[in-house]
Amino acid sequence: MALNLLTPSEIKAVSFLDSTQKSNHLPKLACGFVAKRKDLGASNSRRIICLVQTPPPAWPGRAIPELAAKKWDGPKPISIVGSTGSIGTQTLDIVAENPDKFRIVALAAGSNVTLLADQVKTFRPQLVAVRNESLIDELRDALADADYKPEIVAGQDGVVEVARHTEAVTVVTGIVGCAGLKPTVAAIEAGKDIALANKETLIAGGPFVLPLAHKHKVKILPADSEHSAIFQCIQGLPEGALRRILLTASGGAFRDWPVEKLKEAKVADALKHPNWNMGKKITVDSATLFNKGLEVIEAHYLFGAEYDDIEIIIHPQSIIHSMIETQDSSVLAQLGWPDMRLPILYTLSWPDRVYSSEITWPRLDLCKLGSLTFKEPDNVKYPSMDLAYAAGRAGGTMTGVMSAANEKAVEMFIDEKISYLDIFKVVELTCDKHREELVSAPSLDEIIHYDLWARQYATGLQLTSSPVPV
């Protein structure tokens, strides 16, 4: 039975979204600050500046490499947290193709012992961790006949040891969810640069992680395609040159559906991405556009742009991975075939560019492609955008709560416990409730606490006509 919730057009009337409306009297949030509209004249009448203190961005609108001596000899030493997942395996593909540029010193995985054992035999890391402690004997058995045996550690503590391995210069963070936060924090405290593939590091942990990274002089390099595109476009910009960020989105499974038809959407419909095959969670996020809303928040934390200066554009071909506009109105874009290996490679090699063969890295042929098209996203079809911008402006623990509530709502939708339109309402209700306890400058423990709280609260919504928490 699905929750009897509001339609996308009705959602805007709920209190949490008041911070995105045109009223000059925005709600006072539980953390004690008031969101106010900044008067910038008629041409900027929608601009809203939230007065909550925000952490320093990873890259304040520009990226200029330091002319410091290398910290290593020979191939660059890399640790991977989440080596058997999509990000981890693609990173290892890059290392395999460029053994003169990169080498693996430590690997951590969750429970795929068979694949992890194969990776150990191929890349010969010094240290290996398996998060599922019950599988450590199975891993040792799988490596019994290997001619090389690394040190093996288990559990979350073992994953942390991989993240802060003494020789590693860069740590690739490929673990999904808040489980990746503690290893990432450990790597930062150990002075390791972060190849960031874990969204929760900034979406949930930004207020804590960014000051820590600045304290330890650690670079956070984005490994997802959109933020890598922005990062590539800001190379060498002078201070203050960035004017606007343009995040491109495929539009997902429902980009050509009329909004009135969304109440009929089934799980199978949401999983029919028009461009490629992905996991269920990210495919549904692409359909709802929550993936792009989360990327807006991540872009704010990475590059320091105000939320009014970050825009979403539907780009069905997914060739332009994102764009920036400079102060003189010039627009810079990064283009390429959809392939996660390129942004991963750039995080590992920056500021250098590594030659890639045409056999394994097809070059972009614009004449073969033909045309690129764009359209403005529909806020009625995609109420996730209003929710994400409102959460971002609230700041603190609100963004992590929104992300966790969305993850739980998508899980319930895939399990057919709620309808497609219910996803937006579950997230909105959870965020609205969290205003009572919002923490503007959270500790790591508070971030993890409210991540768990949001999942429990979203799960506890009654499946009745009156959607209030149990």
Coordinates of C-alpha atoms in Angstrom, one line a residue:
M1 CA 0.0 0.0 0.0
A2 CA 1.4 3.4 -1.0
L3 CA 1.4 6.5 1.1
N4 CA -1.5 8.9 0.3
L5 CA 0.7 11.9 -0.3
L6 CA 0.6 15.2 -2.2
T7 CA 1.3 15.7 -5.9
P8 CA 4.5 17.5 -7.0
S9 CA 2.5 20.8 -7.6
E10 CA 1.1 20.6 -4.1
I11 CA 4.4 19.9 -2.3
K12 CA 5.6 23.5 -2.7
A13 CA 2.9 24.6 -0.2
V14 CA 4.6 22.7 2.7
S15 CA 6.6 24.6 5.2
F16 CA 10.1 23.2 4.5
L17 CA 10.0 24.6 1.0
D18 CA 9.1 28.1 2.2
S19 CA 12.8 29.0 1.9
T20 CA 12.6 28.8 -1.9
Q21 CA 9.6 31.1 -2.3
K22 CA 9.5 34.8 -3.0
S23 CA 8.4 36.0 0.5
N24 CA 10.8 38.3 2.3
H25 CA 9.8 36.6 5.6
L26 CA 11.5 33.2 5.4
P27 CA 11.2 30.7 8.3
K28 CA 13.4 30.8 11.4
L29 CA 15.1 27.4 11.6
A30 CA 15.8 25.4 14.7
C31 CA 19.6 26.2 14.7
G32 CA 18.8 29.8 15.5
F33 CA 19.5 31.6 12.2
V34 CA 17.0 33.3 9.9
A35 CA 17.2 32.8 6.1
K36 CA 16.8 36.2 4.5
R37 CA 16.4 37.4 0.9
K38 CA 19.2 39.6 -0.2
D39 CA 17.9 42.7 -2.1
L40 CA 19.9 42.8 -5.3
G41 CA 17.4 44.6 -7.5
A42 CA 14.7 43.4 -9.8
S43 CA 16.9 41.3 -12.1
N44 CA 18.0 39.2 -9.1
S45 CA 14.7 39.1 -7.2
R46 CA 14.9 35.3 -6.7
R47 CA 18.3 35.5 -5.1
I48 CA 18.3 34.1 -1.5
I49 CA 21.4 34.3 0.7
C50 CA 21.3 32.0 3.8
L51 CA 23.1 33.6 6.8
V52 CA 24.2 30.3 8.3
Q53 CA 28.0 30.0 8.4
T54 CA 29.3 27.8 5.6
P55 CA 32.6 26.0 5.6
P56 CA 35.4 27.0 3.3
P57 CA 35.1 25.4 -0.2
A58 CA 37.6 22.8 -1.4
W59 CA 38.3 25.0 -4.5
P60 CA 37.1 28.6 -4.3
G61 CA 36.2 29.0 -7.9
R62 CA 39.7 28.3 -9.2
A63 CA 42.3 25.5 -9.3
I64 CA 46.0 26.3 -9.4
P65 CA 48.5 23.6 -8.7
E66 CA 51.2 24.2 -6.2
L67 CA 54.8 24.1 -7.5
A68 CA 55.9 21.7 -4.7
A69 CA 58.2 18.8 -5.0
K70 CA 56.7 15.3 -5.6
K71 CA 56.1 13.4 -2.4
W72 CA 57.0 10.0 -4.0
D73 CA 59.4 8.3 -6.3
G74 CA 58.3 6.2 -9.3
P75 CA 54.6 5.5 -9.9
K76 CA 52.2 7.4 -7.7
P77 CA 51.1 5.2 -4.7
I78 CA 47.3 4.8 -4.4
S79 CA 44.9 3.3 -1.8
I80 CA 41.4 2.4 -2.7
V81 CA 38.6 2.2 -0.2
G82 CA 35.8 0.2 -1.9
S83 CA 38.0 -1.6 -4.5
T84 CA 35.3 -4.2 -5.6
G85 CA 32.7 -1.6 -6.4
S86 CA 32.2 0.3 -9.7
I87 CA 34.6 3.1 -8.8
G88 CA 37.2 0.8 -7.4
T89 CA 37.2 -1.6 -10.4
Q90 CA 37.4 1.3 -12.9
T91 CA 40.3 2.8 -10.9
L92 CA 42.1 -0.5 -11.1
D93 CA 41.5 -0.6 -14.8
I94 CA 43.3 2.8 -15.0
V95 CA 46.2 1.5 -12.9
A96 CA 46.5 -1.6 -15.0
E97 CA 46.8 0.5 -18.2
N98 CA 49.3 2.9 -16.6
P99 CA 51.6 0.9 -14.4
D100 CA 54.4 3.5 -15.0
K101 CA 52.1 6.2 -13.5
F102 CA 50.3 4.5 -10.6
R103 CA 50.7 1.6 -8.2
I104 CA 48.4 0.2 -5.5
V105 CA 49.6 0.1 -1.9
A106 CA 46.4 -0.8 -0.1
L107 CA 42.9 -2.1 -0.9
A108 CA 39.7 -2.3 1.1
A109 CA 36.4 -4.1 0.2
G110 CA 33.2 -5.0 1.8
S111 CA 32.3 -8.6 1.2
N112 CA 33.2 -9.6 -2.4
V113 CA 36.1 -11.8 -1.3
T114 CA 36.5 -13.6 -4.7
L115 CA 37.1 -10.4 -6.6
L116 CA 39.2 -8.9 -3.9
A117 CA 41.5 -12.0 -4.0
D118 CA 41.9 -11.6 -7.7
Q119 CA 42.8 -7.9 -7.3
V120 CA 45.4 -8.8 -4.7
K121 CA 47.0 -11.3 -7.0
T122 CA 47.1 -8.8 -9.8
F123 CA 48.1 -5.6 -8.0
R124 CA 50.0 -6.9 -5.0
P125 CA 49.1 -4.3 -2.4
Q126 CA 50.9 -4.2 0.9
L127 CA 47.7 -4.0 3.0
V128 CA 44.2 -5.5 2.4
A129 CA 41.1 -5.0 4.4
V130 CA 37.7 -6.8 4.3
R131 CA 35.0 -4.9 6.1
N132 CA 32.9 -8.0 6.8
E133 CA 35.0 -9.5 9.6
S134 CA 33.4 -13.0 9.2
L135 CA 35.0 -13.3 5.7
I136 CA 38.6 -12.8 6.7
D137 CA 39.3 -16.5 6.8
E138 CA 37.7 -17.0 3.4
L139 CA 40.0 -14.3 2.0
R140 CA 43.0 -16.0 3.5
D141 CA 41.9 -19.3 1.9
A142 CA 41.5 -17.6 -1.4
L143 CA 45.0 -16.4 -1.3
A144 CA 46.5 -19.6 0.1
D145 CA 48.1 -20.6 -3.2
A146 CA 49.2 -17.0 -4.2
D147 CA 52.9 -16.3 -4.6
Y148 CA 52.4 -13.0 -2.8
K149 CA 50.6 -12.5 0.5
P150 CA 49.8 -9.0 1.9
E151 CA 49.0 -8.1 5.4
I152 CA 45.2 -8.6 6.0
V153 CA 43.1 -6.7 8.4
A154 CA 39.3 -6.8 9.1
G155 CA 36.4 -4.6 10.0
Q156 CA 35.9 -0.9 9.9
D157 CA 39.2 -0.4 11.7
G158 CA 40.9 -2.3 8.9
V159 CA 39.3 -0.1 6.3
V160 CA 40.5 3.0 8.2
E161 CA 44.1 1.6 8.2
V162 CA 43.9 1.2 4.4
A163 CA 42.7 4.8 4.1
R164 CA 45.6 6.2 6.0
H165 CA 48.3 3.8 4.7
T166 CA 51.7 5.3 5.3
E167 CA 52.9 5.2 1.6
A168 CA 49.6 6.3 0.0
V169 CA 49.6 9.8 -1.6
T170 CA 46.0 9.7 -2.9
V171 CA 43.0 7.7 -1.5
V172 CA 40.1 6.8 -3.8
T173 CA 36.9 6.8 -1.7
G174 CA 34.5 4.5 -3.4
I175 CA 32.4 3.2 -0.4
V176 CA 28.8 4.2 -0.8
G177 CA 27.0 6.1 2.0
C178 CA 28.1 7.3 5.5
A179 CA 30.2 4.2 5.8
G180 CA 32.8 6.0 3.8
L181 CA 32.9 9.0 6.1
K182 CA 35.2 7.6 8.8
P183 CA 37.8 6.2 6.4
T184 CA 37.8 9.5 4.5
V185 CA 38.3 11.5 7.7
A186 CA 41.2 9.2 8.7
A187 CA 42.8 9.7 5.3
I188 CA 42.5 13.5 5.6
E189 CA 44.0 13.5 9.1
A190 CA 46.9 11.4 7.8
G191 CA 47.5 14.1 5.1
K192 CA 46.3 12.1 2.1
D193 CA 44.7 13.7 -1.0
I194 CA 41.2 12.5 -1.6
A195 CA 39.9 11.3 -5.0
L196 CA 36.3 11.8 -4.0
A197 CA 33.7 9.4 -5.3
N198 CA 31.6 9.2 -2.0
K199 CA 28.9 11.9 -2.2
E200 CA 28.2 11.7 1.5
T201 CA 31.6 13.1 2.3
L202 CA 30.4 16.5 1.3
I203 CA 26.6 16.3 1.1
A204 CA 26.4 15.0 4.7
G205 CA 29.9 15.7 6.0
G206 CA 30.8 19.0 4.3
P207 CA 30.5 21.2 7.4
F208 CA 33.0 18.9 9.2
V209 CA 35.2 17.6 6.4
L210 CA 36.0 20.8 4.6
P211 CA 37.5 22.6 7.6
L212 CA 39.5 19.5 8.4
A213 CA 40.8 19.3 4.9
H214 CA 42.0 22.9 5.1
K215 CA 43.6 22.3 8.4
H216 CA 45.6 19.3 7.1
K217 CA 46.3 21.0 3.7
V218 CA 44.6 18.1 1.9
K219 CA 43.2 18.4 -1.7
I220 CA 39.7 17.0 -2.4
L221 CA 39.6 16.1 -6.1
P222 CA 36.1 15.3 -7.5
A223 CA 35.9 11.9 -9.2
D224 CA 32.3 12.1 -10.6
S225 CA 31.8 13.4 -14.1
E226 CA 29.8 16.6 -13.4
H227 CA 32.1 18.0 -10.7
S228 CA 35.2 16.8 -12.5
A229 CA 33.9 18.8 -15.6
I230 CA 33.6 21.9 -13.4
F231 CA 37.0 21.3 -11.9
Q232 CA 38.6 21.0 -15.3
C233 CA 36.9 24.2 -16.5
I234 CA 38.1 26.3 -13.5
Q235 CA 41.8 25.4 -14.1
G236 CA 43.9 28.5 -14.0
L237 CA 41.0 31.0 -13.5
P238 CA 41.9 34.2 -11.7
E239 CA 40.4 34.9 -8.3
G240 CA 36.7 35.9 -8.5
A241 CA 36.3 34.9 -12.2
L242 CA 33.6 32.2 -11.6
R243 CA 30.1 33.6 -12.1
R244 CA 27.9 30.6 -12.5
I245 CA 27.9 26.8 -12.5
L246 CA 25.7 24.9 -15.0
L247 CA 25.1 21.2 -14.1
T248 CA 23.9 19.1 -17.0
A249 CA 21.4 16.3 -16.4
S250 CA 20.1 13.5 -18.7
G251 CA 16.6 14.0 -17.4
G252 CA 16.2 10.3 -16.6
A253 CA 13.4 7.9 -17.4
F254 CA 10.6 10.4 -17.3
R255 CA 12.1 13.4 -19.1
D256 CA 9.6 12.9 -22.0
W257 CA 6.6 12.0 -19.8
P258 CA 3.8 14.5 -19.2
V259 CA 3.7 15.4 -15.5
E260 CA 0.1 14.2 -15.2
K261 CA 1.3 10.6 -16.0
L262 CA 3.8 10.4 -13.2
K263 CA 1.1 9.2 -10.7
E264 CA 1.0 6.0 -12.8
A265 CA 4.8 5.5 -12.8
K266 CA 6.0 2.0 -11.8
V267 CA 9.4 0.7 -10.7
A268 CA 10.0 -0.8 -14.1
D269 CA 9.3 2.6 -15.7
A270 CA 11.8 4.4 -13.5
L271 CA 14.5 1.9 -14.2
K272 CA 14.4 2.5 -18.0
H273 CA 17.2 5.1 -18.3
P274 CA 17.3 6.4 -21.8
N275 CA 21.1 6.6 -22.1
W276 CA 22.7 3.8 -20.1
N277 CA 22.4 0.9 -17.6
M278 CA 23.2 1.7 -14.0
G279 CA 22.3 0.4 -10.5
K280 CA 18.7 0.7 -9.4
K281 CA 19.3 3.5 -6.8
I282 CA 21.1 5.9 -9.1
T283 CA 18.7 5.1 -12.0
V284 CA 15.7 6.1 -9.8
D285 CA 17.6 9.2 -8.6
S286 CA 18.1 10.1 -12.2
A287 CA 14.4 9.8 -12.8
T288 CA 13.5 12.0 -9.9
L289 CA 16.5 14.3 -10.5
F290 CA 17.5 13.9 -6.9
N291 CA 20.9 12.9 -8.2
K292 CA 21.3 16.4 -9.6
G293 CA 19.9 18.1 -6.5
L294 CA 22.6 16.3 -4.5
E295 CA 25.2 17.4 -7.0
V296 CA 24.1 21.0 -6.6
I297 CA 24.9 20.8 -2.9
E298 CA 28.2 19.1 -3.6
A299 CA 29.1 21.8 -6.1
H300 CA 28.4 24.4 -3.5
Y301 CA 30.7 22.8 -1.0
L302 CA 33.4 22.0 -3.6
F303 CA 33.5 25.4 -5.4
G304 CA 31.9 27.9 -3.0
A305 CA 29.3 29.1 -5.5
E306 CA 26.1 30.5 -4.0
Y307 CA 23.0 28.3 -4.6
D308 CA 21.5 31.0 -6.8
D309 CA 24.6 30.7 -9.0
I310 CA 24.2 26.9 -9.6
E311 CA 21.7 25.9 -12.3
I312 CA 20.5 22.6 -13.6
I313 CA 20.0 22.1 -17.4
I314 CA 18.6 19.0 -19.1
H315 CA 21.0 17.8 -21.8
P316 CA 19.7 14.5 -23.2
Q317 CA 22.9 13.4 -25.0
S318 CA 25.0 13.5 -21.8
I319 CA 28.1 14.7 -23.8
I320 CA 28.6 18.0 -22.0
H321 CA 29.3 16.9 -18.5
S322 CA 28.9 20.4 -17.0
M323 CA 29.8 24.0 -17.7
I324 CA 30.9 27.2 -16.0
E325 CA 30.2 30.9 -16.8
T326 CA 32.9 33.4 -16.1
Q327 CA 32.3 37.1 -15.1
D328 CA 32.6 38.3 -18.7
S329 CA 29.8 35.9 -19.7
S330 CA 32.1 33.4 -21.4
V331 CA 30.9 29.8 -21.0
L332 CA 33.4 26.9 -20.7
A333 CA 32.4 23.3 -21.0
Q334 CA 34.0 19.8 -20.7
L335 CA 32.8 17.3 -23.3
G336 CA 33.4 13.6 -23.7
W337 CA 31.7 10.2 -24.1
P338 CA 30.0 9.1 -20.9
D339 CA 32.8 7.2 -19.2
M340 CA 33.6 7.4 -15.5
R341 CA 37.2 6.4 -16.1
L342 CA 38.1 9.9 -17.4
P343 CA 37.2 11.9 -14.2
I344 CA 38.8 9.1 -12.1
L345 CA 42.0 9.4 -14.1
Y346 CA 42.1 13.2 -13.8
T347 CA 41.8 13.0 -10.0
L348 CA 44.8 10.6 -9.9
S349 CA 46.9 12.5 -12.4
W350 CA 46.1 16.2 -11.7
P351 CA 47.6 18.6 -12.6
D352 CA 49.1 16.3 -15.3
R353 CA 47.3 14.8 -18.3
V354 CA 47.9 11.1 -19.0
Y355 CA 47.9 9.9 -22.6
S356 CA 45.1 7.4 -23.3
S357 CA 45.0 5.1 -26.2
E358 CA 42.2 5.2 -28.7
I359 CA 41.5 1.5 -28.3
T360 CA 40.4 1.6 -24.7
W361 CA 39.5 5.4 -24.6
P362 CA 37.5 6.3 -27.7
R363 CA 37.9 9.9 -28.7
L364 CA 34.9 12.2 -29.1
D365 CA 33.7 12.6 -32.7
L366 CA 31.4 15.6 -32.8
C367 CA 30.5 15.2 -36.5
K368 CA 29.4 11.6 -35.8
L369 CA 27.4 12.8 -32.8
G370 CA 25.6 15.4 -34.9
S371 CA 23.8 17.7 -32.4
L372 CA 23.6 18.7 -28.8
T373 CA 20.3 19.9 -27.2
F374 CA 19.2 21.5 -24.0
K375 CA 16.0 22.4 -22.1
E376 CA 15.0 23.8 -18.8
P377 CA 14.0 21.3 -16.1
D378 CA 10.4 21.4 -14.9
N379 CA 10.1 22.1 -11.2
V380 CA 6.6 20.5 -11.1
K381 CA 7.9 17.3 -12.7
Y382 CA 11.1 17.4 -10.6
P383 CA 10.2 18.8 -7.1
S384 CA 13.5 17.3 -5.9
M385 CA 15.2 20.5 -7.1
D386 CA 13.2 22.7 -4.7
L387 CA 13.9 20.2 -1.9
A388 CA 17.6 20.1 -2.6
Y389 CA 18.0 23.9 -2.8
A390 CA 16.0 24.4 0.4
A391 CA 18.1 21.8 2.2
G392 CA 21.3 23.4 0.9
R393 CA 20.3 26.8 2.1
A394 CA 19.4 25.4 5.5
G395 CA 22.9 23.8 5.6
G396 CA 24.4 21.9 8.5
T397 CA 22.8 18.5 9.1
M398 CA 19.9 19.2 6.8
T399 CA 21.7 18.1 3.6
G400 CA 22.7 14.8 5.0
V401 CA 19.2 14.2 6.3
M402 CA 17.8 14.9 2.9
S403 CA 20.2 12.5 1.2
A404 CA 19.5 9.7 3.7
A405 CA 15.7 10.2 3.5
N406 CA 15.9 10.0 -0.2
E407 CA 18.0 6.8 -0.1
K408 CA 15.4 5.2 2.2
A409 CA 12.5 6.5 0.1
V410 CA 14.0 5.1 -3.1
E411 CA 14.5 1.7 -1.3
M412 CA 10.9 1.7 -0.3
F413 CA 9.8 2.6 -3.8
I414 CA 11.9 -0.2 -5.4
D415 CA 10.4 -2.6 -2.9
E416 CA 6.9 -1.3 -4.0
K417 CA 6.0 -0.1 -0.5
I418 CA 5.4 3.5 -1.7
S419 CA 4.5 5.0 -5.0
Y420 CA 6.9 7.1 -7.2
L421 CA 5.4 10.4 -6.2
D422 CA 5.6 9.4 -2.6
I423 CA 9.5 9.6 -2.8
F424 CA 9.3 13.4 -2.8
K425 CA 6.9 13.6 0.0
V426 CA 8.8 11.2 2.3
V427 CA 11.9 13.4 1.8
E428 CA 10.0 16.6 2.4
L429 CA 8.4 15.3 5.6
T430 CA 11.7 14.1 7.0
C431 CA 13.4 17.4 6.3
D432 CA 10.5 19.4 7.7
K433 CA 10.7 17.3 10.9
H434 CA 14.5 17.8 11.2
R435 CA 14.2 21.6 11.4
E436 CA 13.5 21.0 15.1
E437 CA 17.0 19.6 15.6
L438 CA 19.1 21.0 12.8
V439 CA 22.8 21.4 13.8
S440 CA 24.6 24.1 11.7
A441 CA 28.1 23.0 12.6
P442 CA 27.9 19.3 13.3
S443 CA 30.6 16.9 14.6
L444 CA 31.2 13.7 12.8
D445 CA 29.2 11.8 15.4
E446 CA 26.2 14.2 14.9
I447 CA 26.4 13.7 11.1
I448 CA 26.3 9.9 11.4
H449 CA 23.6 10.2 14.1
Y450 CA 21.2 12.2 11.9
D451 CA 21.9 10.0 8.9
L452 CA 20.6 7.1 10.9
W453 CA 17.7 9.2 12.3
A454 CA 16.6 10.2 8.9
R455 CA 16.4 6.6 7.6
Q456 CA 14.4 5.5 10.7
Y457 CA 12.1 8.5 10.5
A458 CA 11.4 7.9 6.8
T459 CA 10.8 4.2 7.4
G460 CA 8.4 5.0 10.3
L461 CA 6.0 7.1 8.2
Q462 CA 2.5 5.5 8.5
L463 CA 1.1 3.8 5.4
T464 CA -2.3 5.5 5.8
S465 CA -4.2 8.4 4.4
S466 CA -2.7 10.7 7.1
P467 CA 1.1 10.5 6.6
V468 CA 2.4 11.3 10.0
P469 CA 5.3 9.6 11.8
V470 CA 4.5 6.5 13.9

